[in-house]
mmCIF file of C-alpha atoms in Angstrom:
data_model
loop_
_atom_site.group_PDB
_atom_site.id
_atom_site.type_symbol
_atom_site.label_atom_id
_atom_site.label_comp_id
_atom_site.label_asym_id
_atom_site.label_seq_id
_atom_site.Cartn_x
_atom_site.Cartn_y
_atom_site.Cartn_z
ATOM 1 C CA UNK A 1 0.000 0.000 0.000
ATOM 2 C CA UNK A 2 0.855 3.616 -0.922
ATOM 3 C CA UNK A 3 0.023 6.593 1.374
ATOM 4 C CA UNK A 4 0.769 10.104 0.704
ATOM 5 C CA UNK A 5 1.294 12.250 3.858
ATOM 6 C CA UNK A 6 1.118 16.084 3.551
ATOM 7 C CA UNK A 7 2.572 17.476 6.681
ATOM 8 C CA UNK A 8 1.114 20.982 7.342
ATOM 9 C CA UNK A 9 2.064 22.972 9.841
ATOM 10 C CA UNK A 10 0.469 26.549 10.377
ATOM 11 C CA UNK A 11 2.744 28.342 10.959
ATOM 12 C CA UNK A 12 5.505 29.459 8.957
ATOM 13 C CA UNK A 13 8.223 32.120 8.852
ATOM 14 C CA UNK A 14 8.868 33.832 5.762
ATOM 15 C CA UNK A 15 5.045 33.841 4.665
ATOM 16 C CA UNK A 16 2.487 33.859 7.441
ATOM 17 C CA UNK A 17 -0.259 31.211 7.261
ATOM 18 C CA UNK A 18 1.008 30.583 3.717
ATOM 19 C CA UNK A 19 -0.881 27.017 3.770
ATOM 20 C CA UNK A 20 -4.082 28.696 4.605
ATOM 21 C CA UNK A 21 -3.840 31.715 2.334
ATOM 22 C CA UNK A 22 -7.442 31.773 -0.693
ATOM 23 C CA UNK A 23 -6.475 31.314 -4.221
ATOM 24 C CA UNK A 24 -10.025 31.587 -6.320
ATOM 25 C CA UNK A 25 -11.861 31.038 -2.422
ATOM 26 C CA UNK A 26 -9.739 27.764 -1.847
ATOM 27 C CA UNK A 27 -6.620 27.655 0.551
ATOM 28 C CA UNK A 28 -3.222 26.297 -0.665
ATOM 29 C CA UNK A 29 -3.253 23.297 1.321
ATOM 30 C CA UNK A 30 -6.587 22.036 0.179
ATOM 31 C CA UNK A 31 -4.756 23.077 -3.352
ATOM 32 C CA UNK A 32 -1.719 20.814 -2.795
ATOM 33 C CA UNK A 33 -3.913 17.376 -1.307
ATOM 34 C CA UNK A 34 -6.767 17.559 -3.963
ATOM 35 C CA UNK A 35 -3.456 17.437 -6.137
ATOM 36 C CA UNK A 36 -2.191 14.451 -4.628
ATOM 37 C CA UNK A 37 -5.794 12.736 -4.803
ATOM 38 C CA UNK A 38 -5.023 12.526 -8.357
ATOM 39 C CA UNK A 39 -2.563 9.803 -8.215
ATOM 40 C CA UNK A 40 -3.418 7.042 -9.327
ATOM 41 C CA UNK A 41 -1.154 4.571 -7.490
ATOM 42 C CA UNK A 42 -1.590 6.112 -4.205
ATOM 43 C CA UNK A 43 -4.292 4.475 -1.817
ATOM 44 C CA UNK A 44 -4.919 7.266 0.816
ATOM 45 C CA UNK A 45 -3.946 10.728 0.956
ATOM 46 C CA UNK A 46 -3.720 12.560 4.269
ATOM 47 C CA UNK A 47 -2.702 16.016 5.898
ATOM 48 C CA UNK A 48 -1.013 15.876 9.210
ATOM 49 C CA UNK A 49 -1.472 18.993 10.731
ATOM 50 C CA UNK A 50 -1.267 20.837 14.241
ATOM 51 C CA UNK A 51 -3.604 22.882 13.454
ATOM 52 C CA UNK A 52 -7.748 22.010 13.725
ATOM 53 C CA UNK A 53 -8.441 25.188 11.773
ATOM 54 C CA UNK A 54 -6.378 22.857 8.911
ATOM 55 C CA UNK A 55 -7.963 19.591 9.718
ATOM 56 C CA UNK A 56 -11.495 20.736 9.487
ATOM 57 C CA UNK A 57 -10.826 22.438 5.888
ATOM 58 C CA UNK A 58 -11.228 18.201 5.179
ATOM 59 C CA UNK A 59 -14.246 17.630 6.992
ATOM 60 C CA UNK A 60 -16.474 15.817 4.344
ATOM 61 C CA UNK A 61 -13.306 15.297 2.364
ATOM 62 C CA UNK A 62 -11.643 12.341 0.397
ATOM 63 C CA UNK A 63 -8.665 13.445 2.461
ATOM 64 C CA UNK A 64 -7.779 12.399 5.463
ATOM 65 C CA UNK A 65 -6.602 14.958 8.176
ATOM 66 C CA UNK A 66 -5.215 14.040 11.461
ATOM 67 C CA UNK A 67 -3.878 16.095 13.983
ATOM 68 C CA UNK A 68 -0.539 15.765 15.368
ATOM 69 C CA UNK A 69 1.735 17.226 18.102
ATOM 70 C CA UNK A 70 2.415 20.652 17.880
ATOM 71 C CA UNK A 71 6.140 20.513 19.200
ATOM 72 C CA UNK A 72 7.459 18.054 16.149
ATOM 73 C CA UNK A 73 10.659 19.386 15.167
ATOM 74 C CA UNK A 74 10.162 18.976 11.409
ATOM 75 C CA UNK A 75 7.583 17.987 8.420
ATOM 76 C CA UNK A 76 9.131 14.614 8.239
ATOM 77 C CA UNK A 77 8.671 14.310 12.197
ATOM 78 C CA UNK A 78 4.946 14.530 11.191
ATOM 79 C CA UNK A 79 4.978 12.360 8.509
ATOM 80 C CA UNK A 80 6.761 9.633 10.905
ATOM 81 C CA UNK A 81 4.182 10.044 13.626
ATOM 82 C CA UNK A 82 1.180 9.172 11.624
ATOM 83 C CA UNK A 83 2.851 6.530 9.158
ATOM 84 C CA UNK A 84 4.105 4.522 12.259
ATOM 85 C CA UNK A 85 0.238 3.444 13.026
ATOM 86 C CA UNK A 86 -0.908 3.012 9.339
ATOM 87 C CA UNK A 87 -0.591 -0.418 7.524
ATOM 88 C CA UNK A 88 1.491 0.767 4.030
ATOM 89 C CA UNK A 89 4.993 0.037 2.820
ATOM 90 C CA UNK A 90 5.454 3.053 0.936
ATOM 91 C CA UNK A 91 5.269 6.814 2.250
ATOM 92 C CA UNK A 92 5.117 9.511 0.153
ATOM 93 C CA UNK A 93 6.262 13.148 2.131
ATOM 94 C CA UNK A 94 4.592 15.683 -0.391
ATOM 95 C CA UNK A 95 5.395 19.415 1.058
ATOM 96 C CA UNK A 96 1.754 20.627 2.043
ATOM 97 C CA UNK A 97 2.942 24.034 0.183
ATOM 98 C CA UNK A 98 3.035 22.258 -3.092
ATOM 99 C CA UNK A 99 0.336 22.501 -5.047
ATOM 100 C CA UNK A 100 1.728 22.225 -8.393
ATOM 101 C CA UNK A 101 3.405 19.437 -8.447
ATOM 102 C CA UNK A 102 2.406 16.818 -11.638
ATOM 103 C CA UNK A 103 1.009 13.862 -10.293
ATOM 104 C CA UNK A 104 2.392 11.666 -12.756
ATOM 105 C CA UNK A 105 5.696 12.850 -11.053
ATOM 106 C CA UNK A 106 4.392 11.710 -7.991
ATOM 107 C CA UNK A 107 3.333 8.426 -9.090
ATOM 108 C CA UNK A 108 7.194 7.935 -10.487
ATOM 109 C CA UNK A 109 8.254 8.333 -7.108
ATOM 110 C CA UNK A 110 5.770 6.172 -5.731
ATOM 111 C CA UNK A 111 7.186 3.112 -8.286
ATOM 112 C CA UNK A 112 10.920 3.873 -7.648
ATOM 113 C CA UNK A 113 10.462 2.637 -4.080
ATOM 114 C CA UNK A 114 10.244 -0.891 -5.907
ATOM 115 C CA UNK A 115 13.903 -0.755 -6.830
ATOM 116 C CA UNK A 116 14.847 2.209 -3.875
ATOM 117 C CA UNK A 117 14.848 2.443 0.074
ATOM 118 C CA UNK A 118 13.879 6.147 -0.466
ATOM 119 C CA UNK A 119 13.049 8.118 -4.118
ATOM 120 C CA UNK A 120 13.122 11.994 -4.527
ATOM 121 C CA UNK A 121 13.031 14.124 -8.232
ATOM 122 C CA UNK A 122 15.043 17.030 -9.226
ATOM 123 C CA UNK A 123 14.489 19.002 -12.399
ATOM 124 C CA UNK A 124 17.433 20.577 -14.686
ATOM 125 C CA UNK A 125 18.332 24.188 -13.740
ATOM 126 C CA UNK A 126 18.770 26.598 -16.699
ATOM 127 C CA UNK A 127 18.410 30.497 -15.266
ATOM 128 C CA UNK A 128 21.743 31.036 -13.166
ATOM 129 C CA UNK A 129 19.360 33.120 -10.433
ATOM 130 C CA UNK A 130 18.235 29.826 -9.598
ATOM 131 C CA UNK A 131 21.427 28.244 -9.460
ATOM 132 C CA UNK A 132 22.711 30.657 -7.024
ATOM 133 C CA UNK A 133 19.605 31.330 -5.157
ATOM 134 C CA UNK A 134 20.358 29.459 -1.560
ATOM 135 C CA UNK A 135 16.518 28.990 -1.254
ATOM 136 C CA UNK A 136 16.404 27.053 -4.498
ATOM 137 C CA UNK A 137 17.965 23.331 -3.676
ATOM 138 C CA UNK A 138 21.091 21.591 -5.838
ATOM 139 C CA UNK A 139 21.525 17.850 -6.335
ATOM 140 C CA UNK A 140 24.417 16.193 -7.821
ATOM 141 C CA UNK A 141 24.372 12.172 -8.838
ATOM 142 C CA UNK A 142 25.827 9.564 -9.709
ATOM 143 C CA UNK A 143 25.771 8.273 -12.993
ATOM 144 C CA UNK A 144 23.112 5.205 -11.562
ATOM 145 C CA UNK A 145 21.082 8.412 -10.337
ATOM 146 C CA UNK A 146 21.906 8.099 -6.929
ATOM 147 C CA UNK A 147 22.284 11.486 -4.626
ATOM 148 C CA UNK A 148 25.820 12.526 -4.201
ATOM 149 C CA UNK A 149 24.351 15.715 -2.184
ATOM 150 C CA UNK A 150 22.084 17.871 -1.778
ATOM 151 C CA UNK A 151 22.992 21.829 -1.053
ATOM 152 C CA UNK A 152 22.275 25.025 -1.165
ATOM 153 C CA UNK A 153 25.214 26.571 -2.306
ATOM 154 C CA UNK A 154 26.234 26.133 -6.792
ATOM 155 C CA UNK A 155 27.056 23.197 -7.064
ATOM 156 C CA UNK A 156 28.577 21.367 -9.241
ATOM 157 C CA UNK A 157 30.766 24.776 -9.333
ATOM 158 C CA UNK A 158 31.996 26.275 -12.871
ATOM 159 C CA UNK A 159 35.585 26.823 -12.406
ATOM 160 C CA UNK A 160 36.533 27.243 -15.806
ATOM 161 C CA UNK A 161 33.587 27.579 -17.719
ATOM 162 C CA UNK A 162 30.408 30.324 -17.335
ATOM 163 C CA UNK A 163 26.875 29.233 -16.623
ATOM 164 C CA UNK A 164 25.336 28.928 -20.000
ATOM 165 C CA UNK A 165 28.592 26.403 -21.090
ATOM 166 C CA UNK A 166 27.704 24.589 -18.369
ATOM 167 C CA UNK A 167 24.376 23.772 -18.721
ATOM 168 C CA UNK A 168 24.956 23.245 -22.793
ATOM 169 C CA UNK A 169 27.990 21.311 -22.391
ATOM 170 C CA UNK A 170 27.335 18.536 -19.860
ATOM 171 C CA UNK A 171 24.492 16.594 -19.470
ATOM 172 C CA UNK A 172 22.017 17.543 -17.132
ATOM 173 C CA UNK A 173 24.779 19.004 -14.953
ATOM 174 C CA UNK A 174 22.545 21.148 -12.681
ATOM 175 C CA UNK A 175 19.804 19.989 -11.374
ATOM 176 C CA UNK A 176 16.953 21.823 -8.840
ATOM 177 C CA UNK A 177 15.614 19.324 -6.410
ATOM 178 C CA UNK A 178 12.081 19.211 -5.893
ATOM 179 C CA UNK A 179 11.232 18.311 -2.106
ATOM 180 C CA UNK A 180 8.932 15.235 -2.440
ATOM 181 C CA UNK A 181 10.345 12.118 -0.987
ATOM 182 C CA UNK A 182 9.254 8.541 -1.141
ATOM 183 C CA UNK A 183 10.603 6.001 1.623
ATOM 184 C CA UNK A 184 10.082 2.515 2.417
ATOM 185 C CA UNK A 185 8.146 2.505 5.571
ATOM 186 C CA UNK A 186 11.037 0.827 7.637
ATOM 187 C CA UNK A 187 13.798 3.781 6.453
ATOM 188 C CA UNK A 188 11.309 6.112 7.462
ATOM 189 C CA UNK A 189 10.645 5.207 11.098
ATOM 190 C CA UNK A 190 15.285 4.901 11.217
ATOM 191 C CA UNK A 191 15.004 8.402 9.903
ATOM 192 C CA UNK A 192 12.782 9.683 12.327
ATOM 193 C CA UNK A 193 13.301 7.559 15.604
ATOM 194 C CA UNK A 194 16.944 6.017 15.162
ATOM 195 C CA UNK A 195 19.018 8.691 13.485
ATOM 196 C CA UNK A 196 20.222 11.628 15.328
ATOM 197 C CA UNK A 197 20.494 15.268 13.374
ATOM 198 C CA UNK A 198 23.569 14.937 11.423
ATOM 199 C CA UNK A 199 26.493 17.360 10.685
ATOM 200 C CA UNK A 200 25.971 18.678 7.715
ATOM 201 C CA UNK A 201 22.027 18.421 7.997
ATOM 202 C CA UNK A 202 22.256 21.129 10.585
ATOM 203 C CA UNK A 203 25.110 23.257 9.015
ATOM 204 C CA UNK A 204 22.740 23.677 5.144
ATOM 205 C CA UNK A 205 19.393 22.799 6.755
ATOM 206 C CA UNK A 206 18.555 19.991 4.786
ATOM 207 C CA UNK A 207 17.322 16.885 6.560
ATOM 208 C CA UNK A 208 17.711 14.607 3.674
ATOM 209 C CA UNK A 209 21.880 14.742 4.033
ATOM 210 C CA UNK A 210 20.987 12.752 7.730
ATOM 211 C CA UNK A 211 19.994 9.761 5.366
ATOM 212 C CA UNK A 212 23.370 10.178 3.081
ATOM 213 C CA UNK A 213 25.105 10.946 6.311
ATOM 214 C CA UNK A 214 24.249 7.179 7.331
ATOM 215 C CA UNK A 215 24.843 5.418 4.482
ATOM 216 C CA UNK A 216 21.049 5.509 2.733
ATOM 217 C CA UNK A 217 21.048 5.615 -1.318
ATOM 218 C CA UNK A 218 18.408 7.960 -2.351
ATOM 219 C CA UNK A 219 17.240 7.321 -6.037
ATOM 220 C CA UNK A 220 16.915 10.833 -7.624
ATOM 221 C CA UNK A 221 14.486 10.632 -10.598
ATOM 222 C CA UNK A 222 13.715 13.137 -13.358
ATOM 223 C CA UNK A 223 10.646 15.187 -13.015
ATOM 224 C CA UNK A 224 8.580 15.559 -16.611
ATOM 225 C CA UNK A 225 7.791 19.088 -14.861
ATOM 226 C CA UNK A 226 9.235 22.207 -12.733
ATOM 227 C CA UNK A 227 7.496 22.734 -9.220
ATOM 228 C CA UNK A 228 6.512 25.728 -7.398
ATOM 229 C CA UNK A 229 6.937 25.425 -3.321
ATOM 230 C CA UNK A 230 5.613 28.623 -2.012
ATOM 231 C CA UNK A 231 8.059 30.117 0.502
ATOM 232 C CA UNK A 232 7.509 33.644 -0.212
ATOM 233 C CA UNK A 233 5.102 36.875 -0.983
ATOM 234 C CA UNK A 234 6.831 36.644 -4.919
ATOM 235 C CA UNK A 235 5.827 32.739 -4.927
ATOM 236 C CA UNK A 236 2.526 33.112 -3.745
ATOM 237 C CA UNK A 237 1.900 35.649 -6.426
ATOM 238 C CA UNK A 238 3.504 33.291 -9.279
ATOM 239 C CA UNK A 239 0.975 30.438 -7.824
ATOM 240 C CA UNK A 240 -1.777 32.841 -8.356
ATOM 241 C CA UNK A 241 -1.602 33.973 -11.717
ATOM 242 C CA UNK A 242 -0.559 30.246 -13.152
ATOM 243 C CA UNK A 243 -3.884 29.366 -11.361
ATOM 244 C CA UNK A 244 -6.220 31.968 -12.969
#
């Protein structure tokens, strides 16, 4: 069984109440799990929130919503606390802020946990803002696909070469990584209960380095389409007007 988890916390710190915020009368997160309901390997979809003024946008709703503890360190945390009591081998952690994310990408992710212990996607990077924006997330791989990291900083760095060379020359040599992550239930509950915070998880502020960290191959696959994740005023904007 597959089971897509949305954590959704209220609050937030660069965009108040983003998850909550009306695009035509309808709040992002409600955007981002009527989304997910349209993948079509996925068995349940469900938000876990701290918030009851979330849960009960699902009342009457194909979604599930359960409420979880308000002092859970991170989104995964909340994924972990309601996947450890539901009978699925596959988790899917989709970011409850978003709601543009193809779910045909999705379902990819969902079917690379038959060959993977835990499946992300990235998607090539072609505008050098991007590439040096710290809020927009670099992966390099292997040449199996594998994560070799993730960071915020350039990477693979140009030394001798400018951006547009780069990105012409190489194949697929920068890639944006889009925050959805699929784990096999048992990797999951390591992540969240065994592991401790790792090094260079706490120095970029990425929790998925903990799993490379301990020796866990995460299976990067190629997105058919860019995402949006609204962390700002300027994303929510861009969300709006692609929306109508």
């Amino acid at each position: 069984m597959a089971v897509i988890i949305i954590p959704a916390r209220k609050g937030s710190t660069r965009l108040k109440n983003k998850l909550l915020l009306q695009v035509k009368g309808k709040p992002v997160i409600r955007w981002t799990a009527e989304n997910c309901l349209r993948v079509k390997n996925a068995d349940r979809v469900i938000v876990a929130t701290d918030s009851e003024e979330i849960a009960s946008i699902f009342d009457g709703s194909p979604v599930e919503a359960v409420l979880t503890p308000s002092d859970l360190k991170s989104g995964s945390d909340r994924v972990a606390y309601v996947a450890r009591d539901i009978d699925a081998d596959r988790i899917i952690n989709v970011q409850g802020d978003e709601p543009l994310l193809d779910p045909s990408d999705i379902q990819k992710v969902i079917e690379g946990l038959s060959e993977a212990d835990v499946t992300t996607l990235s998607y090539p990077i072609t505008d050098e803002e991007d590439y040096i924006n710290p809020n927009v997330v670099k992966v390099v791989t292997d040449k199996n696909g594998y994560a070799l990291y993730f960071s915020r900083s350039p990477i693979p760095f140009y030394r001798d070469i400018d951006f547009t060379q780069m990105i012409n020359g190489f194949k697929n040599p920068v890639k944006k990584h889009i925050g959805v992550y699929g784990y096999r239930k048992e990797v999951l509950m390591d992540f969240a209960y065994r592991l401790e915070p790792s090094d260079y998880e706490q120095i970029e502020k990425l929790e998925q380095l903990r799993l490379l960290e301990n020796g866990y191959r995460i299976k990067v696959l190629p997105a058919e389409k860019d995402s949006l994740g609204i962390d700002t005023e300027e994303d929510f904007k861009r969300f709006c007007s692609i929306v109508g």
